[in-house]
XYZ file of N, CA, C and O in Angstrom:
380
model
N -4.958 -8.391 15.676
C -4.770 -7.803 14.362
C -5.448 -8.704 13.333
O -5.191 -9.889 13.275
N -6.320 -8.109 12.508
C -6.956 -8.851 11.431
C -5.995 -8.934 10.254
O -5.451 -7.925 9.824
N -5.816 -10.146 9.745
C -4.954 -10.337 8.584
C -5.815 -10.164 7.342
O -6.760 -10.929 7.131
N -5.506 -9.156 6.501
C -6.322 -8.956 5.306
C -6.146 -10.116 4.324
O -5.113 -10.781 4.292
N -7.174 -10.306 3.532
C -7.167 -11.403 2.563
C -5.985 -11.295 1.597
O -5.355 -12.291 1.251
N -5.655 -10.078 1.171
C -4.572 -9.910 0.196
C -3.234 -10.393 0.742
O -2.336 -10.757 -0.012
N -3.101 -10.409 2.060
C -1.844 -10.815 2.697
C -1.555 -12.301 2.470
O -0.414 -12.731 2.561
N -2.587 -13.061 2.171
C -2.438 -14.495 1.937
C -2.226 -14.826 0.456
O -2.064 -15.984 0.104
N -2.261 -13.826 -0.407
C -2.157 -14.054 -1.844
C -0.786 -14.627 -2.208
O 0.241 -14.091 -1.793
N -0.757 -15.727 -2.978
C 0.526 -16.355 -3.328
C 1.432 -15.464 -4.186
O 2.649 -15.680 -4.221
N 0.878 -14.448 -4.826
C 1.704 -13.570 -5.672
C 2.690 -12.740 -4.851
O 3.657 -12.221 -5.402
N 2.458 -12.620 -3.546
C 3.370 -11.801 -2.740
C 4.397 -12.636 -1.984
O 5.162 -12.110 -1.191
N 4.434 -13.925 -2.257
C 5.313 -14.823 -1.487
C 6.793 -14.480 -1.605
O 7.558 -14.809 -0.711
N 7.196 -13.810 -2.669
C 8.613 -13.476 -2.844
C 8.999 -12.112 -2.283
O 10.144 -11.688 -2.402
N 8.052 -11.430 -1.678
C 8.349 -10.137 -1.060
C 8.880 -10.394 0.344
O 8.358 -11.223 1.080
N 9.920 -9.695 0.699
C 10.578 -9.888 1.995
C 9.586 -9.775 3.155
O 8.723 -8.884 3.152
N 9.711 -10.651 4.149
C 8.798 -10.621 5.304
C 8.756 -9.259 6.001
O 7.690 -8.825 6.449
N 9.875 -8.568 6.093
C 9.881 -7.251 6.753
C 9.000 -6.262 5.993
O 8.293 -5.451 6.604
N 9.011 -6.349 4.672
C 8.168 -5.465 3.870
C 6.693 -5.807 4.075
O 5.856 -4.916 4.185
N 6.391 -7.095 4.121
C 5.004 -7.508 4.304
C 4.474 -7.109 5.681
O 3.334 -6.660 5.800
N 5.304 -7.239 6.686
C 4.910 -6.828 8.038
C 4.646 -5.322 8.058
O 3.661 -4.856 8.642
N 5.516 -4.580 7.420
C 5.356 -3.133 7.319
C 4.019 -2.802 6.644
O 3.255 -1.968 7.131
N 3.715 -3.482 5.538
C 2.470 -3.234 4.813
C 1.246 -3.613 5.635
O 0.223 -2.929 5.587
N 1.353 -4.683 6.377
C 0.247 -5.120 7.218
C -0.077 -4.057 8.263
O -1.240 -3.704 8.473
N 0.954 -3.507 8.884
C 0.747 -2.447 9.883
C 0.153 -1.199 9.233
O -0.737 -0.554 9.793
N 0.651 -0.876 8.033
C 0.141 0.292 7.321
C -1.331 0.098 6.953
O -2.145 1.000 7.144
N -1.672 -1.085 6.453
C -3.066 -1.370 6.086
C -3.985 -1.226 7.290
O -5.096 -0.693 7.183
N -3.508 -1.661 8.440
C -4.296 -1.559 9.667
C -4.523 -0.081 10.038
O -5.610 0.299 10.456
N -3.502 0.745 9.836
C -3.609 2.166 10.191
C -4.562 2.926 9.273
O -5.225 3.861 9.719
N -4.625 2.555 7.999
C -5.445 3.337 7.070
C -6.821 2.728 6.816
O -7.636 3.343 6.140
N -7.079 1.570 7.389
C -8.381 0.932 7.182
C -9.514 1.839 7.637
O -9.481 2.420 8.719
N -10.497 1.989 6.754
C -11.672 2.780 7.071
C -11.487 4.283 6.924
O -12.406 5.046 7.170
N -10.296 4.700 6.523
C -10.040 6.136 6.374
C -10.263 6.553 4.922
O -10.033 5.780 4.005
N -10.709 7.785 4.740
C -10.833 8.283 3.381
C -9.457 8.755 2.900
O -8.488 8.757 3.661
N -9.401 9.148 1.641
C -8.118 9.522 1.048
C -7.453 10.673 1.802
O -6.251 10.633 2.068
N -8.218 11.659 2.182
C -7.665 12.816 2.888
C -7.067 12.402 4.235
O -6.018 12.897 4.644
N -7.733 11.488 4.925
C -7.234 11.003 6.213
C -6.043 10.067 6.033
O -5.147 10.012 6.882
N -6.026 9.312 4.941
C -4.971 8.320 4.723
C -3.656 8.928 4.253
O -2.585 8.392 4.549
N -3.708 10.044 3.536
C -2.482 10.599 2.952
C -1.413 10.937 3.995
O -0.248 10.583 3.807
N -1.732 11.589 5.116
C -0.676 11.843 6.104
C -0.061 10.550 6.650
O 1.144 10.487 6.922
N -0.884 9.521 6.763
C -0.377 8.231 7.240
C 0.571 7.646 6.201
O 1.642 7.133 6.540
N 0.198 7.760 4.924
C 1.066 7.263 3.855
C 2.377 8.038 3.805
O 3.448 7.446 3.614
N 2.305 9.359 3.960
C 3.529 10.174 3.985
C 4.455 9.704 5.100
O 5.647 9.530 4.908
N 3.879 9.500 6.267
C 4.670 9.019 7.398
C 5.229 7.633 7.144
O 6.364 7.328 7.524
N 4.447 6.795 6.479
C 4.901 5.432 6.191
C 6.079 5.429 5.237
O 7.019 4.645 5.403
N 6.044 6.301 4.236
C 7.164 6.376 3.291
C 8.435 6.789 4.029
O 9.499 6.196 3.834
N 8.334 7.769 4.903
C 9.497 8.206 5.684
C 9.982 7.089 6.596
O 11.183 6.840 6.718
N 9.048 6.401 7.225
C 9.401 5.305 8.122
C 10.073 4.167 7.361
O 11.066 3.600 7.822
N 9.547 3.835 6.199
C 10.146 2.772 5.386
C 11.571 3.144 5.001
O 12.483 2.305 5.050
N 11.761 4.394 4.661
C 13.100 4.862 4.286
C 14.060 4.725 5.468
O 15.189 4.250 5.302
N 13.617 5.113 6.658
C 14.461 5.002 7.860
C 14.795 3.542 8.168
O 15.863 3.243 8.691
N 13.867 2.651 7.848
C 14.069 1.225 8.100
C 14.795 0.535 6.938
O 14.991 -0.665 6.959
N 15.153 1.328 5.931
C 15.833 0.810 4.750
C 14.962 -0.200 3.998
O 15.470 -1.171 3.441
N 13.658 0.011 4.022
C 12.721 -0.825 3.279
C 12.379 -0.105 1.981
O 11.768 0.965 2.012
N 12.798 -0.675 0.896
C 12.520 -0.061 -0.397
C 11.727 -1.036 -1.249
O 12.171 -2.151 -1.501
N 10.557 -0.597 -1.656
C 9.703 -1.403 -2.506
C 9.998 -1.071 -3.957
O 10.112 0.096 -4.313
N 10.095 -2.105 -4.772
C 10.257 -1.854 -6.205
C 8.912 -1.367 -6.736
O 7.860 -1.666 -6.146
N 8.925 -0.645 -7.838
C 7.647 -0.228 -8.431
C 6.751 -1.439 -8.742
O 5.539 -1.372 -8.580
N 7.372 -2.542 -9.148
C 6.609 -3.751 -9.459
C 5.944 -4.328 -8.210
O 4.779 -4.739 -8.252
N 6.670 -4.348 -7.092
C 6.098 -4.840 -5.836
C 4.916 -3.973 -5.417
O 3.851 -4.464 -5.052
N 5.133 -2.673 -5.474
C 4.115 -1.726 -5.055
C 2.856 -1.881 -5.904
O 1.744 -1.945 -5.392
N 3.033 -1.953 -7.221
C 1.903 -2.085 -8.144
C 1.166 -3.400 -7.910
O -0.063 -3.429 -7.855
N 1.905 -4.494 -7.759
C 1.288 -5.800 -7.549
C 0.476 -5.816 -6.260
O -0.668 -6.291 -6.234
N 1.022 -5.294 -5.201
C 0.318 -5.263 -3.915
C -0.967 -4.453 -4.042
O -2.027 -4.861 -3.569
N -0.874 -3.318 -4.704
C -2.059 -2.477 -4.866
C -3.116 -3.185 -5.700
O -4.310 -3.114 -5.391
N -2.700 -3.871 -6.762
C -3.661 -4.593 -7.593
C -4.357 -5.693 -6.790
O -5.559 -5.893 -6.921
N -3.615 -6.395 -5.977
C -4.200 -7.445 -5.135
C -5.195 -6.827 -4.152
O -6.294 -7.351 -3.952
N -4.824 -5.694 -3.567
C -5.686 -5.040 -2.586
C -6.994 -4.539 -3.224
O -8.016 -4.445 -2.555
N -6.965 -4.221 -4.509
C -8.150 -3.696 -5.194
C -9.142 -4.781 -5.588
O -10.311 -4.484 -5.827
N -8.699 -6.031 -5.628
C -9.581 -7.110 -6.056
C -10.807 -7.201 -5.149
O -10.701 -7.137 -3.932
N -11.962 -7.307 -5.794
C -13.211 -7.432 -5.046
C -13.796 -6.112 -4.577
O -14.845 -6.096 -3.940
N -13.130 -5.015 -4.873
C -13.626 -3.700 -4.469
C -14.575 -3.153 -5.537
O -14.517 -3.538 -6.699
N -15.407 -2.200 -5.152
C -16.295 -1.546 -6.113
C -15.456 -0.647 -7.026
O -14.302 -0.324 -6.720
N -16.054 -0.241 -8.138
C -15.334 0.637 -9.074
C -14.947 1.954 -8.401
O -13.871 2.482 -8.642
N -15.820 2.474 -7.545
C -15.525 3.719 -6.831
C -14.342 3.533 -5.884
O -13.441 4.378 -5.814
N -14.328 2.408 -5.160
C -13.208 2.124 -4.255
C -11.906 1.969 -5.040
O -10.861 2.474 -4.625
N -11.973 1.291 -6.183
C -10.787 1.105 -7.022
C -10.260 2.456 -7.514
O -9.060 2.698 -7.533
N -11.186 3.332 -7.942
C -10.792 4.654 -8.433
C -10.079 5.443 -7.333
O -9.027 6.044 -7.561
N -10.629 5.396 -6.126
C -10.010 6.111 -5.008
C -8.642 5.518 -4.670
O -7.699 6.252 -4.368
N -8.540 4.200 -4.730
C -7.252 3.563 -4.454
C -6.223 3.953 -5.520
O -5.061 4.190 -5.196
N -6.668 4.028 -6.791
C -5.756 4.437 -7.858
C -5.255 5.863 -7.637
O -4.077 6.160 -7.832
N -6.151 6.748 -7.210
C -5.754 8.136 -6.927
C -4.732 8.172 -5.792
O -3.738 8.899 -5.871
N -4.974 7.397 -4.775
C -4.053 7.344 -3.639
C -2.706 6.786 -4.079
O -1.653 7.313 -3.702
N -2.720 5.748 -4.911
C -1.483 5.155 -5.418
C -0.688 6.179 -6.213
O 0.533 6.301 -6.027
N -1.356 6.918 -7.075
C -0.658 7.927 -7.875
C -0.004 8.987 -6.989
O 1.138 9.372 -7.214
N -0.709 9.423 -5.969
C -0.144 10.418 -5.053
C 1.033 9.829 -4.281
O 2.052 10.489 -4.094
N 0.899 8.593 -3.845
C 1.982 7.944 -3.100
C 3.213 7.757 -3.986
O 4.343 7.973 -3.549
N 3.006 7.398 -5.246
C 4.129 7.209 -6.146
C 4.846 8.524 -6.402
O 6.081 8.570 -6.435
N 4.104 9.610 -6.569
C 4.727 10.929 -6.732
C 5.554 11.282 -5.513
O 6.660 11.783 -5.610
N 4.982 11.007 -4.349
C 5.657 11.301 -3.086
C 6.937 10.475 -2.970
O 7.973 10.973 -2.556
N 6.868 9.213 -3.365
C 8.044 8.346 -3.266
C 9.144 8.796 -4.220
O 10.321 8.739 -3.893
N 8.760 9.263 -5.393
C 9.766 9.760 -6.359
C 10.462 11.015 -5.806
O 11.646 11.181 -5.977
N 9.712 11.872 -5.142
C 10.301 13.090 -4.555
C 11.254 12.734 -3.436
O 12.269 13.399 -3.241
N 10.936 11.690 -2.670
C 11.754 11.290 -1.525
C 13.031 10.575 -1.916
O 13.932 10.425 -1.119
N 13.101 10.116 -3.168
C 14.278 9.355 -3.615
C 15.443 10.255 -3.931
O 15.340 11.350 -4.301
């Protein structure tokens, strides 16, 4: 398993290890996928996180996404923002 650079960022040190492990697995599953391919994986991940009683605060989620966007092109950032917005809507519906 390749450890993404964002996983080493000191800003995430206060996030629970179980959440980080979950995110690492999710990142591995969606790597290289476009938004259309990634959305079903994200939907499944939200359900899985809920079953595992893993709840990310909006601040945690936003911070992780911002770290993941660093060094990306503007187009990649735009696509990630669109995916984040869809995921946040989905998470609000699931709550």
